[in-house]
């Protein structure tokens, strides 16, 4: 083989390797450690990109599973899942990845209410309908999403206040000292539950809210903040904790301080979400009442997409129903629950 022929051969061979390596390189928009691609990008399936805000609680895990189950291949869907890990920038990257992959629908559980307009405008320009789930978004252009699915967070806060009204009914008018463990600031759950409860509290002059502190919807932060509150205040009558995970941490802090909580305890506990472990705590008498926030939202989202596929109009706002569970009936009420 002549020298010139060998040179041409090696140039051709190196070119083939380069092309092969380029074809195997993942898209720069694909976050391999945060996004799980659909197993089968079948053209007969409806491709859905789902950006979940994180996995900070048992409730969030149940919510994710509900959506994953609803968007299974047997139901006619192909799901691309992304965990935002409590960071809006991760969710925005995921949404842009969905747009790049030309999914049919985008579903978002937003970590916060603001800051979505730009990326949602990009989805709209790409002709991809967006459905918001659980927490709401704040935007001046509500055409950026076709529907929202979730629970009424304001109503949940109101139910907590109404329960406390009944719990205190017939008792004297002594001052009731209340502390509130709030969730992620500016999230729909934090805003709605805070306002709903406080609108009831305003009606009672003897309800004294000592403090409102951010527990970020996590057990560790809930415990940390509750420890500080117990050190600062020695006369707490009621704890309103805006999710179960913070409540679990708060219970640990209360017991480590040598105090009791729940039914006939030193501190009355009102919690939110009503996950399985919270029912355990209610059965033990450690939580007085739990305001349900139903995480099983997947089927309703799938129904909305089905209507859109048929060219039907859909409601802009769709609520998933929730209940109020008291410690005295927890054993009976939990029968048949899947979370």
Coordinates of C-alpha atoms in Angstrom, one line a residue, residues 75-291:
X75 CA -52.5 3.7 29.5
X76 CA -51.1 5.0 26.2
X77 CA -48.4 7.3 27.5
X78 CA -44.6 7.6 27.4
X79 CA -43.3 9.6 30.4
X80 CA -40.1 11.6 30.7
X81 CA -39.6 12.4 34.4
X82 CA -37.3 15.0 36.0
X83 CA -36.7 15.7 39.7
X84 CA -36.0 19.4 40.2
X85 CA -34.5 18.8 43.7
X86 CA -36.2 21.9 45.1
X87 CA -34.4 24.3 42.6
X88 CA -36.3 26.3 40.1
X89 CA -33.4 26.5 37.7
X90 CA -33.4 22.7 37.5
X91 CA -37.0 22.7 36.6
X92 CA -36.5 25.3 33.9
X93 CA -33.6 23.3 32.4
X94 CA -35.9 20.2 32.4
X95 CA -38.7 22.1 30.7
X96 CA -36.4 23.3 28.0
X97 CA -35.2 19.7 27.5
X98 CA -38.8 18.6 27.1
X99 CA -39.3 21.3 24.4
X100 CA -36.1 20.2 22.7
X101 CA -37.3 16.6 22.7
X102 CA -40.7 17.8 21.2
X103 CA -42.9 16.1 23.8
X104 CA -46.7 16.3 23.3
X105 CA -47.5 17.7 26.8
X106 CA -45.5 19.2 29.7
X107 CA -46.7 18.8 33.3
X108 CA -45.0 20.9 36.0
X109 CA -45.2 20.8 39.8
X110 CA -43.6 24.2 40.4
X111 CA -41.3 24.7 43.4
X112 CA -42.4 28.4 43.7
X113 CA -45.2 30.5 42.2
X114 CA -43.1 33.1 40.3
X115 CA -40.5 33.2 37.6
X116 CA -42.0 30.9 35.0
X117 CA -43.2 33.3 32.2
X118 CA -40.1 33.1 30.0
X119 CA -39.8 29.3 29.8
X120 CA -43.6 28.8 29.5
X121 CA -43.7 31.3 26.6
X122 CA -41.0 29.1 24.9
X123 CA -43.3 26.0 25.4
X124 CA -46.3 28.0 24.0
X125 CA -44.3 29.0 20.9
X126 CA -43.3 25.4 20.4
X127 CA -47.0 24.5 20.5
X128 CA -46.7 22.3 23.6
X129 CA -49.7 22.5 26.1
X130 CA -48.6 22.9 29.7
X131 CA -50.5 21.6 32.7
X132 CA -49.6 22.9 36.2
X133 CA -50.0 20.5 39.1
X134 CA -50.2 20.9 42.9
X135 CA -48.8 24.4 43.5
X136 CA -50.0 27.3 41.4
X137 CA -48.0 29.8 39.4
X138 CA -48.3 33.6 39.3
X139 CA -48.4 35.0 35.8
X140 CA -50.2 37.9 34.0
X141 CA -50.7 35.6 31.0
X142 CA -52.8 32.6 31.9
X143 CA -52.7 31.4 28.3
X144 CA -49.2 30.0 29.1
X145 CA -50.9 26.9 30.7
X146 CA -54.0 25.1 29.7
X147 CA -55.1 23.7 33.1
X148 CA -54.1 23.5 36.8
X149 CA -54.8 20.4 39.0
X150 CA -54.4 20.3 42.7
X151 CA -56.0 20.8 46.1
X152 CA -57.5 24.1 47.5
X153 CA -54.7 25.2 49.9
X154 CA -56.7 28.1 51.2
X155 CA -59.6 25.8 52.1
X156 CA -57.1 23.5 53.8
X157 CA -55.9 26.3 56.0
X158 CA -59.5 27.3 56.8
X159 CA -60.4 23.8 57.8
X160 CA -57.5 23.8 60.2
X161 CA -58.8 27.0 61.8
X162 CA -62.4 25.7 61.9
X163 CA -61.2 22.5 63.6
X164 CA -59.4 24.5 66.3
X165 CA -62.6 26.6 66.8
X166 CA -64.6 23.4 67.5
X167 CA -61.7 22.0 69.6
X168 CA -61.7 25.1 71.9
X169 CA -65.5 25.5 71.9
X170 CA -67.0 25.6 75.4
X171 CA -63.6 26.3 77.0
X172 CA -62.7 29.5 78.7
X173 CA -61.4 32.5 76.9
X174 CA -57.8 32.3 78.1
X175 CA -55.2 33.3 75.6
X176 CA -54.3 30.5 73.2
X177 CA -50.6 30.7 72.2
X178 CA -50.0 29.4 68.7
X179 CA -46.8 28.8 66.7
X180 CA -46.8 28.0 62.9
X181 CA -44.3 26.0 61.0
X182 CA -44.6 27.3 57.5
X183 CA -43.5 25.5 54.3
X184 CA -41.3 26.8 51.4
X185 CA -41.7 30.6 51.2
X186 CA -43.9 31.8 48.3
X187 CA -45.1 28.3 47.5
X188 CA -48.9 27.8 47.0
X189 CA -49.2 25.6 50.0
X190 CA -47.4 28.1 52.3
X191 CA -49.4 31.0 51.0
X192 CA -52.8 29.3 50.9
X193 CA -52.6 27.4 54.2
X194 CA -51.2 30.5 56.0
X195 CA -54.0 32.8 54.8
X196 CA -56.7 30.3 55.3
X197 CA -55.8 29.7 58.9
X198 CA -55.1 33.3 59.7
X199 CA -58.4 34.5 58.3
X200 CA -60.1 32.2 60.9
X201 CA -57.6 33.2 63.7
X202 CA -58.5 36.9 63.1
X203 CA -62.0 36.2 64.4
X204 CA -60.7 35.2 67.8
X205 CA -59.0 37.9 69.9
X206 CA -57.6 35.3 72.3
X207 CA -55.7 33.5 69.6
X208 CA -52.2 34.8 69.8
X209 CA -49.8 33.7 67.0
X210 CA -46.4 33.9 68.7
X211 CA -44.3 33.0 65.7
X212 CA -44.4 32.0 62.1
X213 CA -41.2 30.2 61.0
X214 CA -40.0 28.5 57.8
X215 CA -39.6 24.8 58.2
X216 CA -39.2 24.3 54.4
X217 CA -41.5 21.2 54.4
X218 CA -38.7 18.9 55.7
X219 CA -38.5 16.8 58.9
X220 CA -34.9 18.0 59.8
X221 CA -35.8 21.7 59.4
X222 CA -39.1 21.2 61.3
X223 CA -37.2 19.7 64.2
X224 CA -34.6 22.4 64.2
X225 CA -37.1 25.3 64.1
X226 CA -39.3 23.7 66.7
X227 CA -36.3 23.3 69.1
X228 CA -35.7 27.1 68.8
X229 CA -39.3 27.9 69.4
X230 CA -39.5 25.8 72.5
X231 CA -36.4 27.5 73.9
X232 CA -37.8 30.9 73.2
X233 CA -41.4 30.3 74.4
X234 CA -42.4 28.2 77.4
X235 CA -46.2 28.6 76.9
X236 CA -47.0 27.2 73.5
X237 CA -50.5 25.7 73.4
X238 CA -51.0 24.9 69.7
X239 CA -48.6 24.0 66.8
X240 CA -49.9 24.4 63.3
X241 CA -47.5 22.6 61.0
X242 CA -48.0 23.0 57.3
X243 CA -47.0 19.5 56.4
X244 CA -46.5 16.1 58.0
X245 CA -42.7 15.9 57.6
X246 CA -42.2 19.1 59.6
X247 CA -44.7 17.7 62.1
X248 CA -42.6 14.6 62.6
X249 CA -39.5 16.6 63.3
X250 CA -41.5 18.9 65.7
X251 CA -42.8 15.9 67.6
X252 CA -39.2 14.7 68.2
X253 CA -38.2 18.2 69.4
X254 CA -41.2 18.4 71.8
X255 CA -40.6 15.0 73.3
X256 CA -36.9 15.6 73.7
X257 CA -37.8 18.7 75.7
X258 CA -39.8 16.5 78.1
X259 CA -43.1 17.8 76.9
X260 CA -46.1 15.9 75.6
X261 CA -48.2 16.6 72.5
X262 CA -51.4 15.6 70.8
X263 CA -54.5 14.2 72.5
X264 CA -54.4 15.3 76.2
X265 CA -50.9 16.6 75.6
X266 CA -49.2 19.9 76.5
X267 CA -49.3 21.0 72.9
X268 CA -52.2 20.5 70.5
X269 CA -50.9 19.6 67.0
X270 CA -52.6 20.4 63.7
X271 CA -50.9 18.9 60.7
X272 CA -51.4 18.8 56.9
X273 CA -51.2 16.2 54.2
X274 CA -52.4 13.1 56.0
X275 CA -49.7 10.6 54.8
X276 CA -49.5 7.1 56.2
X277 CA -47.0 7.8 59.0
X278 CA -49.2 10.7 60.2
X279 CA -52.0 8.1 60.7
X280 CA -49.6 6.1 62.8
X281 CA -48.9 9.2 64.9
X282 CA -52.6 9.9 65.2
X283 CA -53.3 6.4 66.4
X284 CA -50.6 7.0 69.0
X285 CA -52.3 10.2 70.0
X286 CA -49.4 12.4 69.0
X287 CA -51.2 14.4 66.4
X288 CA -54.7 15.8 67.1
X289 CA -55.9 16.3 63.5
X290 CA -54.5 16.1 60.0
X291 CA -55.9 18.1 57.1

